[in-house]
Amino acid sequence: FYAWWSVPYLILLIGSVVFNFMLHRWLLVSRDKVALTFGIIANLSALAYFKYANFFLGNVNAIFGFDLPMLSIVLPLAISFFTFQQISFLCDTYRGEVQDCDFARYTLFVVFFPQLIAGPIVLQKDTLPQFKLSVFKSKIGVNLAVGGTLFAIGLFKKIVLADSMAPYANLVFGAAGDAHGVPVEAAWIGALAYTFQIYFDFSGYCDMALGLARMFGIRLPINFNSPYKATNIVDFWRRWHITLSRFLRDYLYIPLGGNRCSMPRRYVNLFATMVLGGLWHGAAWTFVIWGALHGLYLTINHGWSAISKNWQWLNRVPAPLLSFASRVITLLAVIVAWVFFRAESIDAATNILAGMTGLTTALQPDLWASLLAEQGLIWVQFLALALIVFFAPNS
């Protein structure tokens, strides 16, 4: 499955699996913190080279005026996912949470194809106990029926719903970097189109991963749970990319001190965790800003929760009104952050955000004419997708 994309990079994947398994065996008998540190650094170094080397060189050239040549690097498929999974396995081994695992089960844990490419980020406790022959043989009819249904739902979300939004998002975000202003209607069409596109894209991928795994009798952890129904940003991250949130919490935020620190330090740790989470998604400043925005949102959310406990007047606000307001504010914050996540440059993102506020007027009406001419159909599509997002079950 992996070699279908690139045979040479299959060697990298297998080498990573062999290296980490050998380190796992050493940690089983030694519990050596130096060996664990070496393993984490080695895994992150490989990720940094393939994913961030040219990003680093480009910034050095821009800051210091150098002309360092870019490296001819092709980003290995799924390196972010299998790197994080293997780091979590080494940490769990060091903590004594993995007693014994043969090479075949470990390899399957890393390269199990339903979740290899797009997640979820699986921990050893999620799947290793299931990798036994009896599991594959049990309830095969139910597993195929449930798994096939879930896969079909995910494929429909991806091909029909998400891909129907892609042309609108691509048009707006593609033109925003060079355009002298974005009309308010076009800016909102682009932002909302991408908001729906990434929702059904990721939701579809998660359904397909869980469905494929279930066909083999394996239950992967849920990774997506109607995040646009969230009442606040904390709730959003309990619903969006759930396994990434768990990894960042358990293997980054808590080791940094977690909730055991003072309040200011806790917020700094939270902010740093989200910035690094943003950078994990891609080697660009737009991803860093996306992560920083969510770090800021979470800090404000926790701060609000801490100070609003003593505000008696909040108790007099009708609960439905309070819930509706919090959902709207949360969704608007998420949409603003998505603009940076999707934009090809910071300038493009700021152009779209300025257009969304109505503060700019486009100077190239011909550029947006075809998009604005289809407004009626587009907003009907948005309404249909919104009904699915807010009122339908997750899958």
Short mmCIF file of C-alpha atoms in Angstrom, two decimals, residues 10-360:
data_model
loop_
_atom_site.label_atom_id
_atom_site.label_comp_id
_atom_site.label_asym_id
_atom_site.label_seq_id
_atom_site.Cartn_x
_atom_site.Cartn_y
_atom_site.Cartn_z
CA LEU A 10 9.15 2.45 1.72
CA ILE A 11 12.76 1.81 2.79
CA LEU A 12 12.56 4.89 5.04
CA LEU A 13 9.33 3.63 6.62
CA ILE A 14 10.71 0.13 7.22
CA GLY A 15 13.98 1.56 8.55
CA SER A 16 12.06 3.73 10.98
CA VAL A 17 10.04 0.72 12.16
CA VAL A 18 13.15 -1.44 12.68
CA PHE A 19 15.06 1.34 14.47
CA ASN A 20 12.22 2.12 16.87
CA PHE A 21 11.48 -1.55 17.58
CA MET A 22 15.13 -2.16 18.52
CA LEU A 23 15.01 0.88 20.79
CA HIS A 24 11.78 -0.46 22.31
CA ARG A 25 13.51 -3.77 23.13
CA TRP A 26 16.38 -1.90 24.77
CA LEU A 27 14.02 0.27 26.83
CA LEU A 28 12.16 -2.83 28.03
CA VAL A 29 15.24 -4.04 29.90
CA SER A 30 17.03 -0.78 30.68
CA ARG A 31 14.40 1.93 31.29
CA ASP A 32 17.22 4.23 30.19
CA LYS A 33 16.11 7.86 29.97
CA VAL A 34 19.09 8.68 27.75
CA ALA A 35 17.97 6.02 25.27
CA LEU A 36 14.43 7.42 25.31
CA THR A 37 15.74 10.95 24.72
CA PHE A 38 17.93 9.67 21.88
CA GLY A 39 14.94 7.93 20.29
CA ILE A 40 12.73 11.02 20.49
CA ILE A 41 15.47 13.26 19.07
CA ALA A 42 16.21 10.78 16.24
CA ASN A 43 12.53 10.57 15.24
CA LEU A 44 12.01 14.33 15.42
CA SER A 45 15.25 14.95 13.51
CA ALA A 46 14.04 12.81 10.60
CA LEU A 47 10.72 14.65 10.65
CA ALA A 48 12.49 18.03 10.82
CA TYR A 49 14.78 17.22 7.90
CA PHE A 50 12.11 16.04 5.51
CA LYS A 51 9.35 18.45 6.51
CA TYR A 52 11.04 21.62 7.78
CA ALA A 53 14.55 21.86 6.26
CA ASN A 54 13.50 24.00 3.30
CA PHE A 55 11.20 26.06 5.54
CA PHE A 56 14.21 26.80 7.76
CA LEU A 57 16.48 27.60 4.81
CA GLY A 58 13.87 29.89 3.27
CA ASN A 59 13.53 31.87 6.49
CA VAL A 60 17.32 32.13 6.92
CA ASN A 61 17.56 33.49 3.37
CA ALA A 62 14.76 35.98 4.00
CA ILE A 63 16.10 37.23 7.35
CA PHE A 64 19.83 37.43 6.59
CA GLY A 65 19.73 38.00 2.86
CA PHE A 66 21.52 34.75 2.08
CA ASP A 67 21.04 32.73 -1.08
CA LEU A 68 21.24 29.22 0.31
CA PRO A 69 19.94 26.66 -2.22
CA MET A 70 16.80 24.71 -1.38
CA LEU A 71 17.14 20.96 -0.87
CA SER A 72 15.56 18.51 -3.30
CA ILE A 73 13.37 16.83 -0.70
CA VAL A 74 10.07 15.06 -1.27
CA LEU A 75 8.01 14.91 1.92
CA PRO A 76 7.49 11.22 2.80
CA LEU A 77 3.84 10.27 2.93
CA ALA A 78 2.45 10.05 6.49
CA ILE A 79 5.77 10.83 8.19
CA SER A 80 4.04 13.08 10.71
CA PHE A 81 1.67 10.28 11.72
CA PHE A 82 4.09 7.38 12.00
CA THR A 83 6.66 9.58 13.77
CA PHE A 84 4.21 10.61 16.50
CA GLN A 85 2.91 7.05 16.89
CA GLN A 86 6.39 5.64 17.39
CA ILE A 87 7.38 8.40 19.82
CA SER A 88 4.29 7.57 21.89
CA PHE A 89 5.25 3.87 21.81
CA LEU A 90 8.77 4.60 23.10
CA CYS A 91 7.37 6.79 25.88
CA ASP A 92 4.84 4.12 26.87
CA THR A 93 7.62 1.50 26.90
CA TYR A 94 9.75 3.70 29.16
CA ARG A 95 6.82 4.14 31.54
CA GLY A 96 6.31 0.40 31.72
CA GLU A 97 2.97 0.45 29.92
CA VAL A 98 4.16 -1.94 27.18
CA GLN A 99 5.39 -5.23 28.59
CA ASP A 100 5.97 -7.27 25.47
CA CYS A 101 5.34 -6.81 21.77
CA ASP A 102 6.78 -8.95 18.98
CA PHE A 103 8.04 -7.40 15.75
CA ALA A 104 5.06 -8.47 13.65
CA ARG A 105 2.52 -6.82 15.98
CA TYR A 106 4.68 -3.71 16.29
CA THR A 107 4.96 -3.39 12.50
CA LEU A 108 1.21 -3.79 12.14
CA PHE A 109 0.71 -1.13 14.84
CA VAL A 110 2.75 1.39 12.80
CA VAL A 111 1.80 0.55 9.20
CA PHE A 112 -1.83 -0.63 9.54
CA PHE A 113 -3.00 0.86 6.24
CA PRO A 114 -6.49 2.20 7.16
CA GLN A 115 -4.93 4.78 9.49
CA LEU A 116 -1.39 5.10 8.15
CA ILE A 117 -1.94 8.05 5.80
CA ALA A 118 -4.38 10.38 7.57
CA GLY A 119 -4.76 9.05 11.09
CA PRO A 120 -6.10 8.68 13.66
CA ILE A 121 -2.86 8.85 15.67
CA VAL A 122 -3.11 5.46 17.36
CA LEU A 123 -1.52 4.62 20.71
CA GLN A 124 -0.37 1.08 21.49
CA LYS A 125 -3.21 0.54 23.96
CA ASP A 126 -5.72 1.27 21.17
CA THR A 127 -4.78 -1.54 18.82
CA LEU A 128 -2.05 -3.90 20.12
CA PRO A 129 -4.47 -5.93 22.29
CA GLN A 130 -6.69 -6.38 19.21
CA PHE A 131 -3.97 -7.74 16.91
CA LYS A 132 -4.77 -11.39 17.47
CA LEU A 133 -6.02 -13.91 14.95
CA SER A 134 -9.24 -14.60 16.89
CA VAL A 135 -10.29 -10.98 16.49
CA PHE A 136 -10.05 -11.15 12.71
CA LYS A 137 -12.23 -14.26 12.64
CA SER A 138 -14.99 -13.12 14.98
CA LYS A 139 -18.27 -11.59 13.79
CA ILE A 140 -17.00 -11.23 10.23
CA GLY A 141 -20.48 -10.51 8.81
CA VAL A 142 -21.18 -7.73 11.30
CA ASN A 143 -17.68 -6.28 10.85
CA LEU A 144 -18.02 -6.18 7.07
CA ALA A 145 -21.53 -4.70 7.23
CA VAL A 146 -20.70 -2.00 9.77
CA GLY A 147 -17.28 -1.27 8.30
CA GLY A 148 -18.55 -1.16 4.72
CA THR A 149 -21.41 1.17 5.66
CA LEU A 150 -19.09 3.52 7.52
CA PHE A 151 -16.60 3.49 4.64
CA ALA A 152 -19.37 4.32 2.14
CA ILE A 153 -20.56 7.23 4.30
CA GLY A 154 -17.00 8.57 4.52
CA LEU A 155 -16.42 8.21 0.79
CA PHE A 156 -19.67 10.10 0.09
CA LYS A 157 -18.61 12.91 2.45
CA LYS A 158 -15.26 13.22 0.73
CA ILE A 159 -16.20 12.84 -2.95
CA VAL A 160 -19.65 14.47 -3.01
CA LEU A 161 -19.74 16.98 -0.15
CA ALA A 162 -16.14 18.08 0.44
CA ASP A 163 -15.08 18.09 -3.21
CA SER A 164 -18.16 20.12 -4.20
CA MET A 165 -16.83 22.95 -2.02
CA ALA A 166 -13.24 22.77 -3.26
CA PRO A 167 -13.69 24.82 -6.49
CA TYR A 168 -15.13 27.80 -4.57
CA ALA A 169 -12.42 27.70 -1.92
CA ASN A 170 -9.67 27.23 -4.51
CA LEU A 171 -10.90 30.17 -6.59
CA VAL A 172 -11.07 32.63 -3.69
CA PHE A 173 -7.89 31.58 -1.88
CA GLY A 174 -5.98 31.24 -5.16
CA ALA A 175 -6.85 34.76 -6.26
CA ALA A 176 -6.63 36.45 -2.84
CA GLY A 177 -2.85 36.63 -2.82
CA ASP A 178 -2.67 38.74 -6.00
CA ALA A 179 -6.01 40.53 -5.81
CA HIS A 180 -6.32 44.18 -4.78
CA GLY A 181 -9.11 43.58 -2.34
CA VAL A 182 -11.69 40.82 -2.01
CA PRO A 183 -15.43 41.63 -2.10
CA VAL A 184 -17.23 40.82 1.11
CA GLU A 185 -19.45 38.21 -0.58
CA ALA A 186 -16.47 36.48 -2.21
CA ALA A 187 -14.47 36.51 1.03
CA TRP A 188 -17.29 34.85 2.97
CA ILE A 189 -17.93 32.36 0.16
CA GLY A 190 -14.27 31.34 0.20
CA ALA A 191 -14.06 31.12 3.98
CA LEU A 192 -17.30 29.17 4.36
CA ALA A 193 -16.54 26.90 1.41
CA TYR A 194 -13.26 25.89 3.02
CA THR A 195 -14.92 25.58 6.44
CA PHE A 196 -17.31 23.00 4.99
CA GLN A 197 -14.67 21.43 2.74
CA ILE A 198 -12.21 20.64 5.52
CA TYR A 199 -15.04 19.47 7.79
CA PHE A 200 -16.35 16.86 5.35
CA ASP A 201 -12.84 16.07 4.08
CA PHE A 202 -11.54 15.15 7.51
CA SER A 203 -14.82 13.66 8.66
CA GLY A 204 -14.88 11.50 5.53
CA TYR A 205 -11.28 10.36 5.97
CA CYS A 206 -11.96 9.45 9.61
CA ASP A 207 -15.07 7.46 8.66
CA MET A 208 -13.18 5.63 5.91
CA ALA A 209 -10.29 4.79 8.25
CA LEU A 210 -12.60 3.45 10.96
CA GLY A 211 -14.71 1.62 8.39
CA LEU A 212 -11.74 -0.10 6.72
CA ALA A 213 -10.29 -1.10 10.07
CA ARG A 214 -13.64 -2.46 11.25
CA MET A 215 -13.80 -4.68 8.14
CA PHE A 216 -10.72 -6.41 9.58
CA GLY A 217 -12.28 -6.60 13.05
CA ILE A 218 -10.21 -3.72 14.43
CA ARG A 219 -11.80 -0.80 16.26
CA LEU A 220 -9.77 2.40 15.86
CA PRO A 221 -10.33 5.31 18.27
CA ILE A 222 -12.89 7.91 17.22
CA ASN A 223 -11.10 10.94 15.81
CA PHE A 224 -13.96 13.26 14.84
CA ASN A 225 -17.23 14.07 16.60
CA SER A 226 -19.24 16.92 15.03
CA PRO A 227 -16.80 19.68 16.11
CA TYR A 228 -18.89 22.55 14.71
CA LYS A 229 -21.50 21.75 17.37
CA ALA A 230 -18.94 22.73 20.02
CA THR A 231 -20.00 25.28 22.65
CA ASN A 232 -16.45 26.58 23.17
CA ILE A 233 -12.91 26.08 21.88
CA VAL A 234 -12.05 23.53 24.57
CA ASP A 235 -15.08 21.54 23.45
CA PHE A 236 -14.00 21.98 19.80
CA TRP A 237 -10.65 20.30 20.50
CA ARG A 238 -12.43 17.46 22.27
CA ARG A 239 -14.27 16.85 18.99
CA TRP A 240 -11.75 17.80 16.25
CA HIS A 241 -8.75 15.52 15.55
CA ILE A 242 -9.35 13.92 18.93
CA THR A 243 -6.28 11.68 18.80
CA LEU A 244 -3.95 14.61 17.98
CA SER A 245 -5.40 16.53 20.93
CA ARG A 246 -4.77 13.49 23.15
CA PHE A 247 -1.19 13.12 21.89
CA LEU A 248 -0.36 16.81 22.38
CA ARG A 249 -1.88 16.71 25.87
CA ASP A 250 -0.21 13.49 27.06
CA TYR A 251 3.20 13.80 25.38
CA LEU A 252 3.79 17.56 25.24
CA TYR A 253 1.48 19.64 27.44
CA ILE A 254 1.64 17.41 30.54
CA PRO A 255 5.45 16.90 30.33
CA LEU A 256 5.78 20.70 30.13
CA GLY A 257 3.96 20.91 33.47
CA GLY A 258 0.32 20.76 32.44
CA ASN A 259 -2.11 22.02 35.05
CA ARG A 260 0.42 21.58 37.87
CA CYS A 261 2.06 24.94 37.11
CA SER A 262 1.04 28.44 38.04
CA MET A 263 -1.76 29.95 35.99
CA PRO A 264 0.52 32.12 33.78
CA ARG A 265 2.89 29.19 33.13
CA ARG A 266 -0.07 26.93 32.36
CA TYR A 267 -1.26 29.37 29.70
CA VAL A 268 2.25 29.65 28.22
CA ASN A 269 2.47 25.84 28.04
CA LEU A 270 -0.95 25.67 26.40
CA PHE A 271 -0.04 28.34 23.86
CA ALA A 272 3.31 26.69 23.03
CA THR A 273 1.62 23.30 22.61
CA MET A 274 -0.86 24.68 20.10
CA VAL A 275 1.82 26.57 18.14
CA LEU A 276 3.80 23.34 17.80
CA GLY A 277 0.57 21.55 16.87
CA GLY A 278 0.06 24.10 14.11
CA LEU A 279 3.61 23.62 12.83
CA TRP A 280 3.04 19.83 12.82
CA HIS A 281 0.33 20.36 10.18
CA GLY A 282 2.68 22.05 7.73
CA ALA A 283 5.93 23.95 7.25
CA ALA A 284 4.60 27.48 6.75
CA TRP A 285 3.98 30.56 8.88
CA THR A 286 0.27 30.34 8.09
CA PHE A 287 0.12 27.06 10.04
CA VAL A 288 2.07 28.63 12.91
CA ILE A 289 -0.45 31.50 13.04
CA TRP A 290 -3.33 28.99 12.94
CA GLY A 291 -1.83 27.17 15.92
CA ALA A 292 -1.13 30.44 17.73
CA LEU A 293 -4.72 31.57 17.22
CA HIS A 294 -6.05 28.36 18.74
CA GLY A 295 -3.55 28.70 21.58
CA LEU A 296 -4.88 32.21 22.17
CA TYR A 297 -8.50 30.98 21.92
CA LEU A 298 -7.87 28.23 24.49
CA THR A 299 -6.14 30.66 26.84
CA ILE A 300 -9.08 33.07 26.62
CA ASN A 301 -11.52 30.17 27.07
CA HIS A 302 -9.79 28.96 30.25
CA GLY A 303 -9.45 32.52 31.53
CA TRP A 304 -13.13 33.20 30.90
CA SER A 305 -14.12 30.01 32.71
CA ALA A 306 -12.00 31.03 35.70
CA ILE A 307 -13.36 34.58 36.08
CA SER A 308 -16.98 34.03 35.03
CA LYS A 309 -17.71 31.59 37.89
CA ASN A 310 -18.37 34.54 40.17
CA TRP A 311 -20.57 36.48 37.75
CA GLN A 312 -24.08 35.98 39.07
CA TRP A 313 -25.67 37.90 36.20
CA LEU A 314 -24.71 35.11 33.81
CA ASN A 315 -27.11 32.82 35.66
CA ARG A 316 -29.97 35.12 34.72
CA VAL A 317 -29.29 34.81 30.98
CA PRO A 318 -31.55 32.14 29.42
CA ALA A 319 -29.55 28.95 28.86
CA PRO A 320 -30.60 28.53 25.18
CA LEU A 321 -29.49 32.09 24.40
CA LEU A 322 -26.17 31.59 26.18
CA SER A 323 -25.59 28.30 24.36
CA PHE A 324 -26.45 29.82 20.96
CA ALA A 325 -24.15 32.81 21.53
CA SER A 326 -21.25 30.61 22.63
CA ARG A 327 -21.67 28.33 19.62
CA VAL A 328 -21.73 31.26 17.19
CA ILE A 329 -18.65 32.90 18.76
CA THR A 330 -16.79 29.58 18.74
CA LEU A 331 -17.62 28.89 15.10
CA LEU A 332 -16.61 32.40 14.01
CA ALA A 333 -13.27 32.00 15.80
CA VAL A 334 -12.72 28.65 14.07
CA ILE A 335 -13.58 30.14 10.64
CA VAL A 336 -11.10 33.00 11.12
CA ALA A 337 -8.37 30.50 12.00
CA TRP A 338 -9.26 28.31 8.98
CA VAL A 339 -8.51 31.28 6.70
CA PHE A 340 -4.86 31.15 7.77
CA PHE A 341 -4.81 27.34 7.61
CA ARG A 342 -5.93 27.37 3.97
CA ALA A 343 -4.29 30.54 2.66
CA GLU A 344 -1.15 30.22 0.54
CA SER A 345 0.39 33.26 2.22
CA ILE A 346 -0.20 35.63 5.11
CA ASP A 347 -1.08 38.40 2.62
CA ALA A 348 -3.78 36.22 1.07
CA ALA A 349 -5.22 35.47 4.51
CA THR A 350 -5.29 39.11 5.55
CA ASN A 351 -6.92 40.07 2.23
CA ILE A 352 -9.72 37.58 2.83
CA LEU A 353 -10.19 38.61 6.46
CA ALA A 354 -10.32 42.27 5.42
CA GLY A 355 -12.93 41.37 2.81
CA MET A 356 -14.99 39.45 5.40
CA THR A 357 -15.18 42.59 7.53
CA GLY A 358 -16.31 44.67 4.54
CA LEU A 359 -13.36 47.02 4.97
CA THR A 360 -12.04 46.56 1.42
#
